[in-house]
CSV table of C-alpha atoms and ligand atoms in Angstrom, one decimal:
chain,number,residue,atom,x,y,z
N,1,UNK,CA,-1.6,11.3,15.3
N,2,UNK,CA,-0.8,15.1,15.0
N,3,UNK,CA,-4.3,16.9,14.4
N,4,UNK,CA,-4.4,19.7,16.1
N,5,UNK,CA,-6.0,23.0,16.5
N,6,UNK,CA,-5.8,26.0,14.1
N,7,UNK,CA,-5.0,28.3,17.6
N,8,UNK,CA,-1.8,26.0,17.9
N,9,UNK,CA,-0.1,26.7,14.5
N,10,UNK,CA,-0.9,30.2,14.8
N,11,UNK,CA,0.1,30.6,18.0
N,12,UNK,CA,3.4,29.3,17.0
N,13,UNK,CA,3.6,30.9,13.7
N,14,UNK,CA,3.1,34.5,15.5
N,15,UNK,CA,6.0,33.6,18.1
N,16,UNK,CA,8.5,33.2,15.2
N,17,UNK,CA,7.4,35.8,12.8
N,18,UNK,CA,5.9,33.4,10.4
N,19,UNK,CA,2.6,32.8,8.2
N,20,UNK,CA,0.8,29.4,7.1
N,21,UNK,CA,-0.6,29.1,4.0
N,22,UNK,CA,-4.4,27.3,4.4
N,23,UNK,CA,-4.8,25.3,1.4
N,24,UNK,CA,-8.5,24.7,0.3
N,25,UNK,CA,-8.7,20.8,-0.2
N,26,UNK,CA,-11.2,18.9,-2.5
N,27,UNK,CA,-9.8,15.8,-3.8
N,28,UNK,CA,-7.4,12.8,-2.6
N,29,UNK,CA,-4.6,14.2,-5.2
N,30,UNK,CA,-4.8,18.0,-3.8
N,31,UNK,CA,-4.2,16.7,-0.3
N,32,UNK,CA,-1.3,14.5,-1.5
N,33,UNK,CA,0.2,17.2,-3.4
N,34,UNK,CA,0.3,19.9,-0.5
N,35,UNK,CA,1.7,17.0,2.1
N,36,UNK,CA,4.1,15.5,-0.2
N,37,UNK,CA,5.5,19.4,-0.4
N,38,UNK,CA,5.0,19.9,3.6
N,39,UNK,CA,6.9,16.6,4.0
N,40,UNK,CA,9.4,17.8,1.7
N,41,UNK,CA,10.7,21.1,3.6
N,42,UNK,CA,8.7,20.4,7.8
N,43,UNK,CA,6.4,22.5,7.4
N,44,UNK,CA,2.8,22.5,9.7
N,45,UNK,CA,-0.4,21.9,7.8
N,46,UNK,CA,-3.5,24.0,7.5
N,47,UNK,CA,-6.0,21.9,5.0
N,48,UNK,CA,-9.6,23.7,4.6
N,49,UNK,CA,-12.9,22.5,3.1
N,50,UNK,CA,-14.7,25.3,1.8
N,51,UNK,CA,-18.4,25.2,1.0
N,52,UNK,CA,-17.9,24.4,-2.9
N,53,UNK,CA,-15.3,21.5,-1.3
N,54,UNK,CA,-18.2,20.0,0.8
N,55,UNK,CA,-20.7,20.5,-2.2
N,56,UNK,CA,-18.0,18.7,-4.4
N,57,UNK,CA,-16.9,15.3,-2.6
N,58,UNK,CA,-19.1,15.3,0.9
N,59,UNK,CA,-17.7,16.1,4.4
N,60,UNK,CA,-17.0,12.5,5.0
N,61,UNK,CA,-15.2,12.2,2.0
N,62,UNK,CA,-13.0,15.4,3.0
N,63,UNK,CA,-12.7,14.4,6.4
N,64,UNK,CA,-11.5,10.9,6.0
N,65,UNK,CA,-8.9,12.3,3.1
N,66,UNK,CA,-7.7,14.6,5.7
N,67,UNK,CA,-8.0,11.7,8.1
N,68,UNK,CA,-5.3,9.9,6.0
N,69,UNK,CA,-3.0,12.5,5.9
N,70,UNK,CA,-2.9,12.7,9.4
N,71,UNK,CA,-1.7,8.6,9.2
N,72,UNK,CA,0.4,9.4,6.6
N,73,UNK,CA,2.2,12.0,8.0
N,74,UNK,CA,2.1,11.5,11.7
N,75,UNK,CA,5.1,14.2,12.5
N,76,UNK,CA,3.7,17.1,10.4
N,77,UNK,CA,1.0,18.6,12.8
N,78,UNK,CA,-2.5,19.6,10.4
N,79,UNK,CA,-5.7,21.6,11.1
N,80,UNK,CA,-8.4,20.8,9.4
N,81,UNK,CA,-10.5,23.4,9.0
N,82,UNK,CA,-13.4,24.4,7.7
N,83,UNK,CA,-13.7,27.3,5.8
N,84,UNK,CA,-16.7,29.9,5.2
N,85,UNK,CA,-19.1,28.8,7.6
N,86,UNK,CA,-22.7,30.0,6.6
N,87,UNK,CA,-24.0,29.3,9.9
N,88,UNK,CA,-23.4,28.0,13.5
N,89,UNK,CA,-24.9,25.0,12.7
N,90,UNK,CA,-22.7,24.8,9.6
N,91,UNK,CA,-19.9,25.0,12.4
N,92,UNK,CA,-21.2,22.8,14.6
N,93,UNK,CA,-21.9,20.0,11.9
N,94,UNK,CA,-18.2,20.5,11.1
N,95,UNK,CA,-16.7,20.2,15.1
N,96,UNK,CA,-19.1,17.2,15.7
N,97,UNK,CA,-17.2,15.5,12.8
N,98,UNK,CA,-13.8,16.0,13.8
N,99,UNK,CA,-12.8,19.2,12.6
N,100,UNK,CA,-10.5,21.0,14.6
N,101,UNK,CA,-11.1,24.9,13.5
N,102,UNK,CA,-14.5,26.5,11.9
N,103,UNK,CA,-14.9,29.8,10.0
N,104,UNK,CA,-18.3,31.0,11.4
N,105,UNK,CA,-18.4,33.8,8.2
N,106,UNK,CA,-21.1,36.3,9.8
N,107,UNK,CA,-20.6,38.7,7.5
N,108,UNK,CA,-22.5,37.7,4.8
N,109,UNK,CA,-26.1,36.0,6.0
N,110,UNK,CA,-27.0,32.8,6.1
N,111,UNK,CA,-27.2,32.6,2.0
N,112,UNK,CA,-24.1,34.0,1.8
N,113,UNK,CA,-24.7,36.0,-0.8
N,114,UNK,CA,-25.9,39.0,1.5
N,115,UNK,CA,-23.9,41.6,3.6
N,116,UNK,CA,-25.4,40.7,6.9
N,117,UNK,CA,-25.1,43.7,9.9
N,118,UNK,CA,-22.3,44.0,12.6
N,119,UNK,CA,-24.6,43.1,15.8
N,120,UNK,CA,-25.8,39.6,13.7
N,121,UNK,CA,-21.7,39.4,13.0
N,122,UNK,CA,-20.7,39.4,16.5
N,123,UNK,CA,-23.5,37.5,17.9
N,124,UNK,CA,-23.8,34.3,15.5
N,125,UNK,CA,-19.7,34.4,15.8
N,126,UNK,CA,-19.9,34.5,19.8
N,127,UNK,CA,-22.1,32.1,20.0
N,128,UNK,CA,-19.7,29.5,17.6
N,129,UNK,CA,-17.2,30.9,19.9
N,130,UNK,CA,-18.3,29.9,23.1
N,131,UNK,CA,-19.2,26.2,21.6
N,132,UNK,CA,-16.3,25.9,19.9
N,133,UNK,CA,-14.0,26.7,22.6
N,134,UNK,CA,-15.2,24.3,25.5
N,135,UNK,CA,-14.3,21.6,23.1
N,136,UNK,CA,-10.7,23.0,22.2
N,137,UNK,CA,-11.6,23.7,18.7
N,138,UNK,CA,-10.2,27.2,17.0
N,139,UNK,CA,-12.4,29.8,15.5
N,140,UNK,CA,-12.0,32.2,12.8
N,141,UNK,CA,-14.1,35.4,12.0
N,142,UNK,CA,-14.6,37.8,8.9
N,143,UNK,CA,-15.0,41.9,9.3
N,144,UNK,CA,-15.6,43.3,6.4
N,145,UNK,CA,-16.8,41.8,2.7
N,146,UNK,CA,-14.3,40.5,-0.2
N,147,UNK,CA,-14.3,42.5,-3.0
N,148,UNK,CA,-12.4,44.0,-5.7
N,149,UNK,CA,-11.8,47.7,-5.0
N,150,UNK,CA,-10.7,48.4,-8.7
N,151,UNK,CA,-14.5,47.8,-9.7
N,152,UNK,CA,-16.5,47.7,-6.6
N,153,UNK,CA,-17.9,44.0,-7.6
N,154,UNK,CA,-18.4,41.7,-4.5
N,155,UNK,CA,-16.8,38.6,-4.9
N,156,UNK,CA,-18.6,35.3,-5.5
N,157,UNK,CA,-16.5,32.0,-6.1
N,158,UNK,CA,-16.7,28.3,-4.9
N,159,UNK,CA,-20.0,28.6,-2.8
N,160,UNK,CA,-19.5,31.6,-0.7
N,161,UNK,CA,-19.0,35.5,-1.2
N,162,UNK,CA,-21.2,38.8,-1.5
N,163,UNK,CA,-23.4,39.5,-4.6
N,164,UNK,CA,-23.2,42.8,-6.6
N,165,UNK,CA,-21.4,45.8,-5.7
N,166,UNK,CA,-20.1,47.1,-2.7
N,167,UNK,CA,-18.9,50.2,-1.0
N,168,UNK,CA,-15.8,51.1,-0.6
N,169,UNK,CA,-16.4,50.8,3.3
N,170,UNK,CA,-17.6,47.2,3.1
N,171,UNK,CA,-14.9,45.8,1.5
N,172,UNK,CA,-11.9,47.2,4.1
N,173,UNK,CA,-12.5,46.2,7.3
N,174,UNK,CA,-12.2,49.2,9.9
N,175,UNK,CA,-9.1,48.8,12.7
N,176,UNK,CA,-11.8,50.0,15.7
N,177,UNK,CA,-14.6,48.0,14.5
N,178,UNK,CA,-11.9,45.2,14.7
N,179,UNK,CA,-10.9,45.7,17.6
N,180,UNK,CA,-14.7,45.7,18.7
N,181,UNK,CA,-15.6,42.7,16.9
N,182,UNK,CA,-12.7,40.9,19.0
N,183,UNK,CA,-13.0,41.6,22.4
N,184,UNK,CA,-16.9,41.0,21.8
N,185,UNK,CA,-16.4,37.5,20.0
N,186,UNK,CA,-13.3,36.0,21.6
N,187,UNK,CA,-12.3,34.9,18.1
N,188,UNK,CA,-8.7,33.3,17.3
N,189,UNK,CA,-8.4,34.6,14.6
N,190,UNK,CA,-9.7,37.2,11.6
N,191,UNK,CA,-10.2,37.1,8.5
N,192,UNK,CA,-9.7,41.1,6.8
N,193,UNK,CA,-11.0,42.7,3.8
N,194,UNK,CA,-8.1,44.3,2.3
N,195,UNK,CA,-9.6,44.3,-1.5
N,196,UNK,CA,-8.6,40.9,-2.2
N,197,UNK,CA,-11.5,38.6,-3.7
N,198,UNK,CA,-12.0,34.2,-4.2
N,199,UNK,CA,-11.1,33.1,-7.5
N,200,UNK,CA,-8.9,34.0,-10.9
N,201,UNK,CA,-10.2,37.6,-11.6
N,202,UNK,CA,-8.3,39.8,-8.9
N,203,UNK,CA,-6.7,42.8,-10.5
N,204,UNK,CA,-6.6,44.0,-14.2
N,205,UNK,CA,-3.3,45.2,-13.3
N,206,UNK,CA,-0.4,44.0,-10.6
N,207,UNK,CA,-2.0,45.8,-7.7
N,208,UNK,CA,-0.9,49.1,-6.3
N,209,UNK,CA,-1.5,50.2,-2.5
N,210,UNK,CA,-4.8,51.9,-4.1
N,211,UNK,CA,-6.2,48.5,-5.3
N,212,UNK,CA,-4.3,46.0,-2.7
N,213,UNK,CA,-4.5,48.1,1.1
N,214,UNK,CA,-1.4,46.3,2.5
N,215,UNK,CA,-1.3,49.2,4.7
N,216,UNK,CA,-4.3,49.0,6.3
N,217,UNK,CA,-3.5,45.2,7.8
N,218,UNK,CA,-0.8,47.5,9.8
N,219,UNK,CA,-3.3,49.3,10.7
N,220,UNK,CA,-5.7,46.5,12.0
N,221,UNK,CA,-2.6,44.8,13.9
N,222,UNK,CA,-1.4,47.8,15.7
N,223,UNK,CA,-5.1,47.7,17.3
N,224,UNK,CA,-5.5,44.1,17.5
N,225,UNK,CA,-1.4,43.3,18.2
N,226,UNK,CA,-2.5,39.5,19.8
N,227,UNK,CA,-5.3,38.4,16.9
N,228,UNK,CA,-4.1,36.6,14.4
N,229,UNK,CA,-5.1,38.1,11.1
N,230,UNK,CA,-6.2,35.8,8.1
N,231,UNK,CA,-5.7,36.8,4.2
N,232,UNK,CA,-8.1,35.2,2.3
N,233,UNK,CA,-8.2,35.3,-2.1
N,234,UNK,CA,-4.6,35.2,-1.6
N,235,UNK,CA,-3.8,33.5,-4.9
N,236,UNK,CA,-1.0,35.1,-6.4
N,237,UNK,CA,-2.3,34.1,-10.1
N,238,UNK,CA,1.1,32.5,-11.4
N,239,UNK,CA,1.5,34.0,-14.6
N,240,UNK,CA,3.8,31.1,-15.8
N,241,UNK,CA,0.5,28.6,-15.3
N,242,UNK,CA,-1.7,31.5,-17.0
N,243,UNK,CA,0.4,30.5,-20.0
N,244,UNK,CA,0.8,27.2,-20.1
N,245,UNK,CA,-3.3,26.7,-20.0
N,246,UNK,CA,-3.6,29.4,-22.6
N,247,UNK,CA,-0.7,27.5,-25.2
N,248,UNK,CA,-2.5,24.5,-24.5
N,249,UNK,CA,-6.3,26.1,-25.6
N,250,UNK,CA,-7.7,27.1,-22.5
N,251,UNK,CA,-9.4,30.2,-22.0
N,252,UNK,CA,-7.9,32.9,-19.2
N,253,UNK,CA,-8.5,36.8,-19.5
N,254,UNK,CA,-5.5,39.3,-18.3
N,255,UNK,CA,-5.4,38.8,-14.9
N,256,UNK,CA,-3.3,39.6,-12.0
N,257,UNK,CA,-2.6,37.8,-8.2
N,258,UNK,CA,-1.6,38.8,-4.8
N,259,UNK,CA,2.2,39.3,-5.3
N,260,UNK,CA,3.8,36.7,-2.9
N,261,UNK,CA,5.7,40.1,-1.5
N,262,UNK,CA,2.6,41.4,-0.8
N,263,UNK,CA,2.1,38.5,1.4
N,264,UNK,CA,5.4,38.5,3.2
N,265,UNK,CA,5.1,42.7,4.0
N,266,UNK,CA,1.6,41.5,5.6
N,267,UNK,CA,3.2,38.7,7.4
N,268,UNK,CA,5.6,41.1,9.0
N,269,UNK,CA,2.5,42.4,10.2
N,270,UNK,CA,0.3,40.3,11.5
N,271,UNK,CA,-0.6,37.9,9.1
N,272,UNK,CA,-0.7,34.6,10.3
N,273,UNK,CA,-2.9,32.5,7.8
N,274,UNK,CA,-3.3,33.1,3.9
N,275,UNK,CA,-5.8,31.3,2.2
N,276,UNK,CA,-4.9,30.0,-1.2
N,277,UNK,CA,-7.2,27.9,-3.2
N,278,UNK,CA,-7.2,29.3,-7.1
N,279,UNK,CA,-3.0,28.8,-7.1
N,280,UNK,CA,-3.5,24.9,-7.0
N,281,UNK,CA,-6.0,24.3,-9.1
N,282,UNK,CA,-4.4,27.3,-12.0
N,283,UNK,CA,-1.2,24.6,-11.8
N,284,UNK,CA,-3.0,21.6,-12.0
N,285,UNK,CA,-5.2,22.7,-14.6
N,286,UNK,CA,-2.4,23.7,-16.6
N,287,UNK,CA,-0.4,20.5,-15.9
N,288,UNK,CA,-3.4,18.9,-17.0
N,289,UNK,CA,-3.8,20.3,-19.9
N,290,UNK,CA,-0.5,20.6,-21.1
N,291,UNK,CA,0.0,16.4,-20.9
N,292,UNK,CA,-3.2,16.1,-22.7
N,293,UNK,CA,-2.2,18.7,-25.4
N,294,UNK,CA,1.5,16.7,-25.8
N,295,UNK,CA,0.1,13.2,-25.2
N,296,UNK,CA,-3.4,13.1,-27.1
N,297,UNK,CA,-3.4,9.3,-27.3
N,298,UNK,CA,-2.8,8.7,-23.4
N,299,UNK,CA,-6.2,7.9,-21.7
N,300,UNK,CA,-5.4,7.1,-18.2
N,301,UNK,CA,-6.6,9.9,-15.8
N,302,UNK,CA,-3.6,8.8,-13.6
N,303,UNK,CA,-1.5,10.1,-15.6
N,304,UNK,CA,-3.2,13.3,-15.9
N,305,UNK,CA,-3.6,13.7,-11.7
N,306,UNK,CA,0.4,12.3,-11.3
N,307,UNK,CA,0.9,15.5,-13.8
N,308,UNK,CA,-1.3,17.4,-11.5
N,309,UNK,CA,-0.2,16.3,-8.2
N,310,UNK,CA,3.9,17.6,-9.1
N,311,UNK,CA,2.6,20.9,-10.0
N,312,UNK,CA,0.4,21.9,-7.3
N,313,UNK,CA,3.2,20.2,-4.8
N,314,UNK,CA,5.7,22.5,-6.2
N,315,UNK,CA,3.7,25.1,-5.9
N,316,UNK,CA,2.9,24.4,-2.2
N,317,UNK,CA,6.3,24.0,-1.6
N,318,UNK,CA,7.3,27.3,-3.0
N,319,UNK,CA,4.6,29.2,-0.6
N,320,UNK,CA,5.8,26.8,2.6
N,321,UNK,CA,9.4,28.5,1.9
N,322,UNK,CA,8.1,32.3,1.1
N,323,UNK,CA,6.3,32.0,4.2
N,324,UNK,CA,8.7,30.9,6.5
N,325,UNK,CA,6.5,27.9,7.4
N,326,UNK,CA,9.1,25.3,6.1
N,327,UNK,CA,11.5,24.0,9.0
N,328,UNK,CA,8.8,24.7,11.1
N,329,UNK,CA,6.9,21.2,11.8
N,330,UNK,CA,9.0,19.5,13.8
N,331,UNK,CA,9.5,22.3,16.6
N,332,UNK,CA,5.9,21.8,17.2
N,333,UNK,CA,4.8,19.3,20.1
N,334,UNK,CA,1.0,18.7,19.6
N,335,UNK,CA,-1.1,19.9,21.9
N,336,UNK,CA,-4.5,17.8,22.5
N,337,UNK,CA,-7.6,19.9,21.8
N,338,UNK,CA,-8.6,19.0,25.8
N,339,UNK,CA,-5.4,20.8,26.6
N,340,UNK,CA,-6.7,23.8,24.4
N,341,UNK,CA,-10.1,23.7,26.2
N,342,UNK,CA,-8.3,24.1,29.5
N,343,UNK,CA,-6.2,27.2,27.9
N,344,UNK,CA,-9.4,28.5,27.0
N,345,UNK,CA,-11.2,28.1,30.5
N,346,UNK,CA,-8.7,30.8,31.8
N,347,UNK,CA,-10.3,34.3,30.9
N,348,UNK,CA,-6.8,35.5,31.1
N,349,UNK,CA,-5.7,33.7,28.5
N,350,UNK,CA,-8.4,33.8,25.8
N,351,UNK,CA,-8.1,37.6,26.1
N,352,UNK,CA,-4.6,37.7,25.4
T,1,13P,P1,-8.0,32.2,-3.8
T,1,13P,O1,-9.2,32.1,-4.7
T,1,13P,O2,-7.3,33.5,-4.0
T,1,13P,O3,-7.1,31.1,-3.8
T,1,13P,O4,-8.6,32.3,-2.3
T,1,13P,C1,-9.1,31.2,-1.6
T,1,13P,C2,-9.7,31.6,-0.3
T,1,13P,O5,-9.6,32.7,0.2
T,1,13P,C3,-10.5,30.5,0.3
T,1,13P,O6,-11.2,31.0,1.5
């Protein structure tokens, strides 16, 4: 069985100059579609539950689709991880069950809804730190809010994200503050605000280094060289998929993505997880829609998910290969998260 920690994949991803896309996860089809495309080129696993995710089909049901995977696919090594934690106990909920990384997302308040302040950031994230850690299980931070810097709107979507508007200072995270929030937390790794936001509606426009601060994750890494740095709202918005669910009568505004280049300059520097969540379900949406549209009589969903499935594994696929992840899986001997624990017990190494 090849679950292991996030700190593992990462680990490995930063010693050969590669990133790891962190697919969010809600159904049995989603799962099957991004290890069907892992499979396809050996490429390690990060599957995440976010808060919508858990709202959507239960932890156990997440868990035990994860859980199959893992059978499924016993050389591709996965982390299942659980994104946007609201709390520690959210966190600890999530380890007791199985899960072998936790997002403890102190900067927004328990409600997550509200900017919380730096000192209850660092010590709600220590404190998942420390528990997380004597058990061998990976923990991921967030420094700074996500938000679009084009309008200065916060960015809600799928159960977690600021309310309202924001200043410009809220929504890029500061390099020393970084550095700070690191040595004070112990985290693995950290999530940045680089004016990326959850969800569809990114950029009016394909985003410029005023709207998209590419630079300043060089910046964060030159500070923070051994933390591995996490994109999140890194959809790139597949314009293709924008119209095929507009030919087939859905409703998308102009909008614009992270450009997969973006991505790549970022991974050069630092970037060692990229969340993408919106990407799948734009391409199963459309593929959805688009077999519905040709085949009006056809009422088996099945048909409607295998549609699904192909397009979202595809798409996995084509972000395993951008990101250097594919070819990977099989170099990576799995590690037991009691063997991570040890690591962890060694001050030297934790600090590294
Ligand atoms: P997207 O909405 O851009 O896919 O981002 C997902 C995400 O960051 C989940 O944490």
């Amino acid at each position: 069985m090849a679950l292991v920690s996030m700190r593992q994949l990462l680990d490995h991803a930063a010693d050969h100059g590669y990133g790891l896309p962190a697919f969010n996860v809600n159904n049995m089809e989603q799962v099957q579609a991004i290890m069907q495309a892992a499979d396809s080129c050996n490429s390690p696993v990060i599957l995440q539950g976010s808060a919508g995710a858990r709202k959507y089909a239960g932890e156990a049901f997440l868990r035990h689709l994860i859980e199959a995977a893992v059978e499924t696919y016993p050389h591709i090594p996965i982390a299942m991880h659980q994104d946007h934690g609201a709390s520690a106990g959210v966190c600890l909920r999530a380890i007791r069950s199985g899960f072998t990384s936790v997002m403890m997302d102190g900067s927004l308040k328990e409600d997550m809804k509200t900017p919380s302040t730096y000192e209850y950031n660092c010590a709600v994230t220590r404190y998942v730190v420390d528990m997380a850690h004597d058990v061998g299980v990976t923990v991921e931070g967030e420094l700074g809010c996500l938000g679009s810097l084009e309008s200065g709107e916060a960015g809600e979507e799928d159960g977690s994200g600021a309310e309202g508007k924001l200043t410009h200072d809220q929504m890029l995270t500061d390099p020393d503050q970084a550095a700070d929030f690191v040595a004070r937390t112990g985290v693995d790794a950290l999530a940045i605000a680089i004016g990326t936001s959850h969800g569809a509606y990114k950029f009016s426009r394909k985003p410029t280094g005023d709207i998209l601060a590419i630079e300043r994750i060089k910046q964060i890494h030159a500070k923070i060289p051994d933390t591995h740095l996490v994109m999140h709202g890194s959809s790139s918005v597949p314009q293709e998929w924008l119209a095929v669910i507009r030919e087939y009568g859905g409703k998308i505004k102009e909008t614009f993505g992270v450009p997969v280049e973006e991505i790549q300059e970022g991974i050069r520097h630092g970037v060692r997880k990229i969340n993408i969540d919106t990407d799948i379900r734009l391409s199963m949406t459309g593929a959805m829609r688009r077999l519905m549209g040709q085949k009006p009589e056809e009422f088996d969903p099945r048909k409607f998910l295998a549609e699904a499935l192909k397009a979202a594994r595809d798409l996995c696929k084509e972000r395993f290969e951008a990101f250097g992840s594919a070819g990977q899986a099989d170099k990576i001997k799995p590690m037991p998260l009691e063997a991570m624990a040890a690591r962890y017990a060694q001050p030297v190494r934790v600090a590294a």
